[in-house]
Coordinates of C-alpha atoms in Angstrom, one line a residue:
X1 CA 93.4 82.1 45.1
X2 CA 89.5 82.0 46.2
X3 CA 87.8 78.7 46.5
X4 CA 84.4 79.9 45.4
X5 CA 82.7 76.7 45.4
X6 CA 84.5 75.7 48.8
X7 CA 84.3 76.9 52.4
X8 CA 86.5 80.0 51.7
X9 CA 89.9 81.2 50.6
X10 CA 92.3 78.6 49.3
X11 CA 96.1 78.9 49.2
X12 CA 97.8 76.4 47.1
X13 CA 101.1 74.5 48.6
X14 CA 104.2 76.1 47.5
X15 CA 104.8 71.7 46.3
X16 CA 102.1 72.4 43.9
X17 CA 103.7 76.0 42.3
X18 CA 107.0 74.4 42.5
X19 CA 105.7 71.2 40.5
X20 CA 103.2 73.4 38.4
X21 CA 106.6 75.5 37.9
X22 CA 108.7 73.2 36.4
X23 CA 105.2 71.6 34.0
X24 CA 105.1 75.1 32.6
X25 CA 108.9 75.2 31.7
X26 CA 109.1 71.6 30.6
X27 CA 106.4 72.4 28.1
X28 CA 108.4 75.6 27.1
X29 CA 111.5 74.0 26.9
X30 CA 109.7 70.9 24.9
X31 CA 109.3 73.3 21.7
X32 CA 112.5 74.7 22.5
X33 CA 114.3 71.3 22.1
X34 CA 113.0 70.4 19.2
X35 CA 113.7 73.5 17.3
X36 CA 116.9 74.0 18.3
X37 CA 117.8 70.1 17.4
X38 CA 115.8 71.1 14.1
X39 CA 118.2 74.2 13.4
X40 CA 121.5 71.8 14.6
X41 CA 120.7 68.7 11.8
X42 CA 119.6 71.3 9.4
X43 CA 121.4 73.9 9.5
X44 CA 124.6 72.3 7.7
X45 CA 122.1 70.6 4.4
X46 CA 120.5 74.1 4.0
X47 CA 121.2 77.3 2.0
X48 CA 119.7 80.3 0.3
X49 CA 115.8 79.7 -0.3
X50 CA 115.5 76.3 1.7
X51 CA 117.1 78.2 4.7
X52 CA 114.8 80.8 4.8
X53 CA 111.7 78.8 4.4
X54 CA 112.6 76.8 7.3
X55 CA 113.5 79.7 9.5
X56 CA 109.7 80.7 8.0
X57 CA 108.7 77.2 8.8
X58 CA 109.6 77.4 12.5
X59 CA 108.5 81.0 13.2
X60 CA 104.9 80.0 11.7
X61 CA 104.7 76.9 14.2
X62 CA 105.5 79.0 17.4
X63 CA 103.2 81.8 15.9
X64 CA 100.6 79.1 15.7
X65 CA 101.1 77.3 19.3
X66 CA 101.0 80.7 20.8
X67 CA 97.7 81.5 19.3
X68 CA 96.4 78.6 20.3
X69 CA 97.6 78.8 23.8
X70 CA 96.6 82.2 24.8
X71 CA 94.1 84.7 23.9
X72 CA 94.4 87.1 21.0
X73 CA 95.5 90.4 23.1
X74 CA 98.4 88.1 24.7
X75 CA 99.1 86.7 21.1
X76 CA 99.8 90.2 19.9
X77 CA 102.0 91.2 22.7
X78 CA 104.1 88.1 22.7
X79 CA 104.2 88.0 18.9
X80 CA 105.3 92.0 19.3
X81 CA 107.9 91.3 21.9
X82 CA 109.8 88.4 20.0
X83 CA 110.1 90.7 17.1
X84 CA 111.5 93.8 18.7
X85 CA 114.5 91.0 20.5
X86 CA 114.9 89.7 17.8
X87 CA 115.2 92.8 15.6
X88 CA 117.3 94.4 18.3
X89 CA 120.2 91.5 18.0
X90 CA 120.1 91.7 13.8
X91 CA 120.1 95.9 14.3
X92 CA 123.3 95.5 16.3
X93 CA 124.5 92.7 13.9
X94 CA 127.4 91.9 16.9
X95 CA 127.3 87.9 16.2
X96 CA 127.5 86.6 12.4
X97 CA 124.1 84.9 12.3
X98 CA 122.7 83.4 9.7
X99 CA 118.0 82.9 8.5
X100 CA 118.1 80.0 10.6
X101 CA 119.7 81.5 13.6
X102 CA 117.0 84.3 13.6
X103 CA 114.4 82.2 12.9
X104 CA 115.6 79.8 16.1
X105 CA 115.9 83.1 18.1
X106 CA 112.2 84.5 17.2
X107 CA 111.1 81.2 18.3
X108 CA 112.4 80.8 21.5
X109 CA 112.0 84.4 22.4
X110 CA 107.5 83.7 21.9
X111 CA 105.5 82.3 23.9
X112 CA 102.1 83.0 25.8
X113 CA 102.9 84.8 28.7
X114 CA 100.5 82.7 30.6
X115 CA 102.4 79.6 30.0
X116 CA 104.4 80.7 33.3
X117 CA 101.7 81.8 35.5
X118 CA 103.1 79.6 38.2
X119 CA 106.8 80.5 37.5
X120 CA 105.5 84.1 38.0
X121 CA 104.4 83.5 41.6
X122 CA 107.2 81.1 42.3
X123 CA 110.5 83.4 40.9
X124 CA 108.5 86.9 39.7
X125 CA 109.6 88.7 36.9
X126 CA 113.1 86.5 36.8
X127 CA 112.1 83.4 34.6
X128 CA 112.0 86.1 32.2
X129 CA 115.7 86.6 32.1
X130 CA 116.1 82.8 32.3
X131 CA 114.8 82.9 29.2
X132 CA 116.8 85.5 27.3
X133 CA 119.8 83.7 28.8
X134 CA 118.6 80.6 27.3
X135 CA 117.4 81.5 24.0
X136 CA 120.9 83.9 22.6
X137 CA 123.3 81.7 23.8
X138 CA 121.9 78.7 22.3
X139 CA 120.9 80.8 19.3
X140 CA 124.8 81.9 19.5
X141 CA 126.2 78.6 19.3
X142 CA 124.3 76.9 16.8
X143 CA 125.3 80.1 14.4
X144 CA 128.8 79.8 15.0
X145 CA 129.5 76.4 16.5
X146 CA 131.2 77.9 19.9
X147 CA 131.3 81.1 22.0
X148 CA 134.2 81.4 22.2
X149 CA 135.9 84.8 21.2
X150 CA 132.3 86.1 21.2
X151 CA 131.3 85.9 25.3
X152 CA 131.7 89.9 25.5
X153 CA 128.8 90.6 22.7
X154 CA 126.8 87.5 23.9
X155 CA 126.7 88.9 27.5
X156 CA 126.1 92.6 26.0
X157 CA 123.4 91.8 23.9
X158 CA 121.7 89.4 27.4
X159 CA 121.9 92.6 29.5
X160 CA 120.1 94.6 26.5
X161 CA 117.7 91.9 25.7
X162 CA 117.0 91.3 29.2
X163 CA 116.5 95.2 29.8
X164 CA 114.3 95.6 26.8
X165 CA 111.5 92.5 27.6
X166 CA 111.6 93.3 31.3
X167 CA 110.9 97.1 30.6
X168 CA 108.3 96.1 27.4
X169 CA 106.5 94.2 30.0
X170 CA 106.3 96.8 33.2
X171 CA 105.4 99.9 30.4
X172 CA 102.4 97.4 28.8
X173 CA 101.4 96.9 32.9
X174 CA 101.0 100.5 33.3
X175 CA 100.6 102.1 29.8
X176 CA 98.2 99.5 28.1
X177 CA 94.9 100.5 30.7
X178 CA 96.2 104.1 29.9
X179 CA 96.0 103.6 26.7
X180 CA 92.5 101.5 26.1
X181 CA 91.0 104.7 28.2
X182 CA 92.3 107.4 26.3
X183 CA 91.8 106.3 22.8
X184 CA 88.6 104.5 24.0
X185 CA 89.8 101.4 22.0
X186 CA 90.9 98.3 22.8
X187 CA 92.9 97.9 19.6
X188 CA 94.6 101.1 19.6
X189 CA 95.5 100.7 22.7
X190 CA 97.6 97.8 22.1
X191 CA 98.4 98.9 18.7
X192 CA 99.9 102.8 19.6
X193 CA 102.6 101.6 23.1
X194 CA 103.2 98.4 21.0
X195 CA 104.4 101.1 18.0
X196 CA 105.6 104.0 20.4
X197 CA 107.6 101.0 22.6
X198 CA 109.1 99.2 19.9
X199 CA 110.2 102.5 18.1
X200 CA 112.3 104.1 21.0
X201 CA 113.7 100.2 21.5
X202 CA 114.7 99.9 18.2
X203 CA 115.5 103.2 17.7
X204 CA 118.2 102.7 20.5
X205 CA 119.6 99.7 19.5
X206 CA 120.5 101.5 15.7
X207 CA 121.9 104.6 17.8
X208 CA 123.8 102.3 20.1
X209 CA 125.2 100.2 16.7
X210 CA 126.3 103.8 15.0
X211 CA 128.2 104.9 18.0
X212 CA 129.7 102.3 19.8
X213 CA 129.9 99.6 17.4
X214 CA 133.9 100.0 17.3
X215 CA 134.1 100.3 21.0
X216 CA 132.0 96.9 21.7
X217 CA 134.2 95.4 19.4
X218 CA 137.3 96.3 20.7
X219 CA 136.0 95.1 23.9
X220 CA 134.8 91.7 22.4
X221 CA 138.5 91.5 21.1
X222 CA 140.4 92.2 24.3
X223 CA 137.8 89.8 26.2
X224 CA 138.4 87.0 23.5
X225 CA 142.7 87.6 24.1
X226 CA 141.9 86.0 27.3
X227 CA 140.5 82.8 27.2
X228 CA 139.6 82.5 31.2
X229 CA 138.4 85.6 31.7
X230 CA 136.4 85.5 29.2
X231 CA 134.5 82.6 30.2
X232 CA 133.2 84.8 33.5
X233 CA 131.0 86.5 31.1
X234 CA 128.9 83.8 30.3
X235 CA 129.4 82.1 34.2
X236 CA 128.8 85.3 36.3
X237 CA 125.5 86.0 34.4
X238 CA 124.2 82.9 35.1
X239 CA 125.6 82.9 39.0
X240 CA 123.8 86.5 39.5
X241 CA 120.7 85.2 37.9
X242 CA 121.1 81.9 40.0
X243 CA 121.3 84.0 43.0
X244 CA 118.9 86.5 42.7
X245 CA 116.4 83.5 42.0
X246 CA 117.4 82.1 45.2
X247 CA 116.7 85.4 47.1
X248 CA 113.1 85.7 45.4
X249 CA 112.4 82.1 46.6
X250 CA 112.4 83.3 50.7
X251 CA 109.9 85.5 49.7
X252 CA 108.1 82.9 47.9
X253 CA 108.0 80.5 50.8
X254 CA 106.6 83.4 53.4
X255 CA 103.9 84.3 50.9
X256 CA 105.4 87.4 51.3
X257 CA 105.3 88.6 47.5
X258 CA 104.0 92.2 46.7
X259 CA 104.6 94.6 44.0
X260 CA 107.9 96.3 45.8
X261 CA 109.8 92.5 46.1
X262 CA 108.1 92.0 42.5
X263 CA 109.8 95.1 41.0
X264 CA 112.9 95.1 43.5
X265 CA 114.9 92.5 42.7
X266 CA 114.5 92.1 39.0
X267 CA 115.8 95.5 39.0
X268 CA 118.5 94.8 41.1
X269 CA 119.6 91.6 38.9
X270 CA 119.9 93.9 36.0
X271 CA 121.7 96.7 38.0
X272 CA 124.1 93.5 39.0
X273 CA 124.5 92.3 35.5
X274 CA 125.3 95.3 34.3
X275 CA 127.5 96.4 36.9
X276 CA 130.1 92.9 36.4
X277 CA 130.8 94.5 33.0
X278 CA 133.4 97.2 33.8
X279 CA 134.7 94.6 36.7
X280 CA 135.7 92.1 34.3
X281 CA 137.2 94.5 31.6
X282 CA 139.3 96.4 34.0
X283 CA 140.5 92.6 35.0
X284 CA 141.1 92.6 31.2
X285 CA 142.9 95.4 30.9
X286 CA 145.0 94.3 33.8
X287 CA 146.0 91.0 32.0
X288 CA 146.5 93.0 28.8
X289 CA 149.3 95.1 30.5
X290 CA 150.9 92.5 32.1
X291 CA 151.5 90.8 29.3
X292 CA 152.2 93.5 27.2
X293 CA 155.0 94.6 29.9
X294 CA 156.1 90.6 29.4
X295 CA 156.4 91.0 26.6
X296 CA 158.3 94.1 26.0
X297 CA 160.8 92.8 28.6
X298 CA 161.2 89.5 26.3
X299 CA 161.5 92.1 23.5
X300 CA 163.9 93.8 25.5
X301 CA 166.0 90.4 26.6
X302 CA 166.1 89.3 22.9
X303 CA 167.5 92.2 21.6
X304 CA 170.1 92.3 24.3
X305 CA 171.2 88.7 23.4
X306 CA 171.0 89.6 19.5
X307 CA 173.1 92.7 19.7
X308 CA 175.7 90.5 22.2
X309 CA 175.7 87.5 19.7
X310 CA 176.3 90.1 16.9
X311 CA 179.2 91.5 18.5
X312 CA 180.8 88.3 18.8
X313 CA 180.0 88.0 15.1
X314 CA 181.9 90.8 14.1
X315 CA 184.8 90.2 16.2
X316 CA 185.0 87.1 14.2
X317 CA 184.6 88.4 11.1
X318 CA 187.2 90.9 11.7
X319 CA 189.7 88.2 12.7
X320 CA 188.8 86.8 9.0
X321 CA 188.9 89.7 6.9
X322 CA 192.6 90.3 8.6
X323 CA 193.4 86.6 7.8
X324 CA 192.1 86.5 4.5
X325 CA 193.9 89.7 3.6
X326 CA 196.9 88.4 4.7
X327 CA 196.7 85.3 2.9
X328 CA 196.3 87.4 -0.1
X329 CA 199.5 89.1 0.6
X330 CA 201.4 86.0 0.8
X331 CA 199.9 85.2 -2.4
X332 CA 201.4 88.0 -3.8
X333 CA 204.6 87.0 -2.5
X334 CA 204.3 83.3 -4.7
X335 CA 203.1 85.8 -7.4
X336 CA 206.5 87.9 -7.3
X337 CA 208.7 84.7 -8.0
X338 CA 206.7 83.4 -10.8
X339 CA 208.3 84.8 -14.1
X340 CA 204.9 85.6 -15.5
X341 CA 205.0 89.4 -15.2
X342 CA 201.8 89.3 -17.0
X343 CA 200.0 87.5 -14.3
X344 CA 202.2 89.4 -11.6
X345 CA 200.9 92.8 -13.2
X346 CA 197.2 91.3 -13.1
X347 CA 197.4 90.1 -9.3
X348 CA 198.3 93.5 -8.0
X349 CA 196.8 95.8 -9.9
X350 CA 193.4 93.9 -10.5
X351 CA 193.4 90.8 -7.8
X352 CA 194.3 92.6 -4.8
X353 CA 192.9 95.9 -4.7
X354 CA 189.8 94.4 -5.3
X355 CA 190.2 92.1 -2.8
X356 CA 191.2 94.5 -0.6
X357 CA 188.1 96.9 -1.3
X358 CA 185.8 94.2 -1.0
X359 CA 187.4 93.3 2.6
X360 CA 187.0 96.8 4.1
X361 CA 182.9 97.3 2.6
X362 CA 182.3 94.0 3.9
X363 CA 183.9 95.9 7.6
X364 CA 181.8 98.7 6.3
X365 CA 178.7 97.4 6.2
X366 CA 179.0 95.1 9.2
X367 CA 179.1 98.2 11.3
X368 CA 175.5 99.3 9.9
X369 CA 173.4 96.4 11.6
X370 CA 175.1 98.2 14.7
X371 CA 172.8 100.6 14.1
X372 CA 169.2 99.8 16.1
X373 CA 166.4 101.9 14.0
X374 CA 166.1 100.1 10.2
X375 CA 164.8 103.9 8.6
X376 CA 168.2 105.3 10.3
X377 CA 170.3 102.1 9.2
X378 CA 168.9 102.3 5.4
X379 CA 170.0 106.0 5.2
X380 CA 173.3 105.4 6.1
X381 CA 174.1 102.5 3.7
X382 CA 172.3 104.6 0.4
X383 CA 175.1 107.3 1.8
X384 CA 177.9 105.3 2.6
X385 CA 177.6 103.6 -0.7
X386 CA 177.2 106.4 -2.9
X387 CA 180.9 107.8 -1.4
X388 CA 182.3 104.0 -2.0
X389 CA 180.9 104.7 -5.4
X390 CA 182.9 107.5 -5.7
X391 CA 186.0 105.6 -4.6
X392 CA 186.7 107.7 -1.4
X393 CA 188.4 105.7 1.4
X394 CA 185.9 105.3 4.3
X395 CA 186.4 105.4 8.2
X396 CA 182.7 104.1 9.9
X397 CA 182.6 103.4 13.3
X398 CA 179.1 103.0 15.5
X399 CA 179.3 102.5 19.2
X400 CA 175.5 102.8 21.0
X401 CA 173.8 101.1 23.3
X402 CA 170.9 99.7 21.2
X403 CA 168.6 99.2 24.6
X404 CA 168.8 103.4 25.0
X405 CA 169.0 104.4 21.4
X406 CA 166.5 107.2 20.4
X407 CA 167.1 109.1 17.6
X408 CA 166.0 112.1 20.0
X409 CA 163.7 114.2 16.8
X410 CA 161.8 112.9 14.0
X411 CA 163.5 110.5 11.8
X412 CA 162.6 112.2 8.6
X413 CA 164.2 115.3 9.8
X414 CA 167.2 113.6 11.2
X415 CA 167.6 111.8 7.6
X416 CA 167.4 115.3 6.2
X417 CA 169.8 117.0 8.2
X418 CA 172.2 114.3 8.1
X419 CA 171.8 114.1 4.0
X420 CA 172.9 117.4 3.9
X421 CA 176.2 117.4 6.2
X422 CA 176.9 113.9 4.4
X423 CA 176.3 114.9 0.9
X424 CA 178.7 118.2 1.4
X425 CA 181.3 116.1 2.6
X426 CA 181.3 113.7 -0.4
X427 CA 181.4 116.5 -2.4
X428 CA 184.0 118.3 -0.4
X429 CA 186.4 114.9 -0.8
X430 CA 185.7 113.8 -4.1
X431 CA 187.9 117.2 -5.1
X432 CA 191.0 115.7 -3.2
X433 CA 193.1 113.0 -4.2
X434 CA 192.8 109.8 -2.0
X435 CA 189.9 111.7 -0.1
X436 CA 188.6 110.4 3.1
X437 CA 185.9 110.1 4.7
X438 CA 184.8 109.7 8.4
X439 CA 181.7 109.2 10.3
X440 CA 181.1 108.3 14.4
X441 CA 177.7 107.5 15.4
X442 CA 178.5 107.3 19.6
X443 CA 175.7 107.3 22.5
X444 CA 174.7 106.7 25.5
X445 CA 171.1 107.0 27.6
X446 CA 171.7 110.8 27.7
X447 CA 172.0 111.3 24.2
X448 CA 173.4 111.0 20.8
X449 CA 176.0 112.5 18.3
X450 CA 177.1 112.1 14.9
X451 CA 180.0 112.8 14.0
X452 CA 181.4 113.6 10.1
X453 CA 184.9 114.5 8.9
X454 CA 186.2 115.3 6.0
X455 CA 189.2 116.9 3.9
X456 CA 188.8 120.2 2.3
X457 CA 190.6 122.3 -0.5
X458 CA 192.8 125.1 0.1
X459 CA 189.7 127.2 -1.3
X460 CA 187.2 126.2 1.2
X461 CA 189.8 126.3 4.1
X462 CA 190.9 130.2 3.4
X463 CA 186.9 131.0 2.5
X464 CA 185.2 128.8 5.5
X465 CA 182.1 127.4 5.4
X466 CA 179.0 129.5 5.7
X467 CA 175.1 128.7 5.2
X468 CA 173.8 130.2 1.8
X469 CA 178.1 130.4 0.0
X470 CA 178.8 127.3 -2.1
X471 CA 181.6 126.9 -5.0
X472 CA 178.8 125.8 -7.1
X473 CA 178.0 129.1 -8.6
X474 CA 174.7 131.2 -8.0
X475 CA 171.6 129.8 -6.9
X476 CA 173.0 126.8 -4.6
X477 CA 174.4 126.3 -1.3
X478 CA 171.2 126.4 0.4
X479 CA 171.4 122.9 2.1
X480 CA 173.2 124.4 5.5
X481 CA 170.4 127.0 5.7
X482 CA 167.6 124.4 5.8
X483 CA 169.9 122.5 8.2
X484 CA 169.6 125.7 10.3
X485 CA 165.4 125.8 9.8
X486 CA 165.1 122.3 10.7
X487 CA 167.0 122.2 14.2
X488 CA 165.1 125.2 14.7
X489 CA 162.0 122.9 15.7
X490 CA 164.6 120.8 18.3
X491 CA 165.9 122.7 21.0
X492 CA 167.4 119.1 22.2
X493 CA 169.6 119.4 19.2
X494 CA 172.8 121.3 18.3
X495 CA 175.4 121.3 15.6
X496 CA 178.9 122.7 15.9
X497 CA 181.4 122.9 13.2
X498 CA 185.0 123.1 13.4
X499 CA 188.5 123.4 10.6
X500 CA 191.2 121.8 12.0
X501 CA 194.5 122.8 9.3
X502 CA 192.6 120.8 6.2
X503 CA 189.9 118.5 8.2
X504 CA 186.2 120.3 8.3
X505 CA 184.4 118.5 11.0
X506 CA 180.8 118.6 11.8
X507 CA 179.0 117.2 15.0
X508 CA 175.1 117.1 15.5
X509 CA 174.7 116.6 19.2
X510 CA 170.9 115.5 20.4
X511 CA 170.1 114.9 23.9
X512 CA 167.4 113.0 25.3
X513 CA 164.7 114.3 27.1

């Protein structure tokens, strides 16, 4: 500074930018109190119209103490810059705010940029990022009452904001005298950067919303899943821009500033800020892992103890279905001295079979939860019941490992196959007197095999069984055939087929790869 009505040059004590400083922010900071505690008391008692002519209301007041604050080239500039921020965060639309949340923000983000002439020489460019940081975050929490589950998008839209005003004002330092020259016009030279600026800004922001919108809010999920990590968002910004404020102040104190240090380490703040993002979410990530692998290993632990608890289950129930089937017996044996024949003709022929029938489906069906996959366990109960239907006597034993179990090809195909094998046996019994029916499901972490037996006729044991012949007439027998196309697709799986004197026995082998 030049004394002009002193003895010479006069450079003020770095006490008096210091004080002058923090005069210039407290009369900032004054209007930004009181609108902000305006916004917090209203905010609840207002809707609709009455929001939006508040939000009005306060946008009109900082207009109107800017104008009278600075001169009408620094009006338009500031008044410019507030709106493209603020344009930029409703663009992006990453935090639910509401009129009187953007009318807050617009507010805050205007001022006369010679209100911090002091600040300027005391911390450079940086008070400028102090402000960003300031004005969203408040703005975010009076719109939705806490950060929390939001810190990703807050510190995303901080960097972008921060990014956008710093470059608004170096391209105005440089492009503005351009400008005036060329068009030889002081308004169209703050009228065309002001346009050509604020287009490519908020042109950017819409491209930025169309293609990574999902991605920044997957990110702002997977932050919000960890509560502490979260929080480093919001604390690292503001230690980086603590810090770098602390490394402009040497310079400060030396009277050492110049354009490089002015330029420098603004730059390098942002480069920092931006730079903590893919630290934290790999962090993230890490957490996310771990506790997905905890929880698979709970998963894992709980379905060990089930299938151990089940077994024990069935053990007992076994031990009951053989008591209870004796007790019937002995029933019968009370039955047979009564001289009701009647009632003795009723307990055996109606009583006991049914007894006994509902006994061995109870087994039956006890045997399916021993099966891990539900789409695999529903199949074989629509089969197995369809042959009880059909009054065949059933033999259904499962013995897997449910911690190992695959089903080795796609389960729709598997169903298919195994509809086929399952439906010719039915078939094939259902011609036989007392026919039987057998199915094995047995594996281990190698593989898998199901196994089906069944009687045949003397027919089908002299012809064989071939893929495209059926006893069904013309037309049919086509199921072994697309049993055939199907494993086709899975070299992992095989099928053999054998006739042992009147048993046909089928076996669909898969191995795990």
């Amino acid at each position: 500074m030049i004394d002009i009505f002193g003895g010479g040059p006069y450079l003020p004590q770095i006490s008096e930018l210091f004080l002058q400083s923090l005069k210039e922010f407290g009369r900032y900071f004054f209007h930004f109190a009181a609108f902000a505690a305006a916004v917090f008391f209203l905010k609840s008692r207002l809707r609709g119209f009455w929001e939006m002519a508040l939000a009005l209301l306060l946008s009109l007041l900082q207009i109107a103490w800017v104008w009278t604050a600075s001169i009408p080239s620094e009006w338009f500039l500031s008044l410019c810059l507030a709106a493209l921020l603020t344009a930029q965060v409703r663009i992006l639309d990453l935090l639910p705010l509401r009129p009187l949340d953007y009318g807050f923000l617009f507010a805050a983000l205007l001022f006369p940029a010679r209100l911090f002439n002091s600040t300027s020489a005391v911390m450079g460019h940086l008070w400028i990022f102090w402000i960003v940081f300031c004005a969203l975050y408040t703005a975010a929490w009076l719109g939705l009452g806490t950060l929390r589950g939001n810190q990703f998008h807050c510190y995303f839209l901080f960097v972008l904001l921060s990014f956008s005003m710093y470059s608004w004002t170096l391209i105005f330092l440089f492009l503005a005298p351009a400008a005036r020259s060329w068009l030889s016009s002081p308004l169209l030279g703050y009228l065309v950067p002001a346009a050509v600026t604020g287009g490519g800004f908020l042109s950017a922001a819409w491209l930025i919303r169309v293609k990574a919108a999902r991605q920044l809010e997957k990110l702002n999920r997977l932050g919000a899943s960890c509560r502490p990590i979260e929080k480093g968002f919001f604390f690292l910004s503001g230690l980086l821009l603590f810090t770098f404020t602390l490394m402009y102040l040497p310079a400060t104190l030396a009277r050492m500033q110049n354009a490089f240090v002015s330029l420098l380490i603004p730059l390098m703040c942002l480069t920092f800020l931006g730079a903590q993002c893919p630290f934290l979410l790999l962090l993230l990530r890490f957490v996310y892992y771990r506790d997905s692998a905890t929880f698979h290993e709970w998963e894992k632990e709980g379905l060990a103890s089930y299938y151990e608890d089940w077994d024990r289950n069935l053990s007992a129930m076994q031990e009951m279905r053989h008591d209870i089937k004796n007790i019937f017996f002995t029933m019968g044996s009370f039955v047979d001295r009564s001289d009701d024949q009647e009632m003795k003709d009723f307990f055996w022929q109606k009583i006991y079979p049914y007894s006994v029938r509902t006994i061995e489906t109870s087994a039956l069906l006890s045997q399916l939860y021993q099966i891990p996959g539900e789409a695999l366990r529903a199949f074989f109960h629509l089969k197995l019941s369809q042959a009880l239907q059909q009054e065949l006597s059933l033999h259904f034993e499962v013995a897997l490992d449910p911690e190992t179990f695959q089903t080795g090809i796609d389960i729709i195909d598997l169903t298919r196959i195994l509809g086929i094998l399952m439906d010719n046996a039915i078939e094939e019994a259902e011609k036989l007197p007392h026919g039987t029916l057998e199915v094995k499901i047995a594996g281990n972490e190698t593989g898998c095999s199901y196994v089906i037996k069944n009687p045949v006729t003397e027919e089908t044991r002299h012809q064989g069984v071939r893929p495209g012949q059926s006893s069904k007439g013309a037309g049919r027998g086509n199921g072994l055939r697309i049993v055939q196309g199907l494993l086709e697709r899975y070299p992992n799986a095989v099928l053999n087929a054998s006739m042992q004197r009147d048993v046909y026995i089928q076996s669909l082998n898969i191995t795990f790869s």
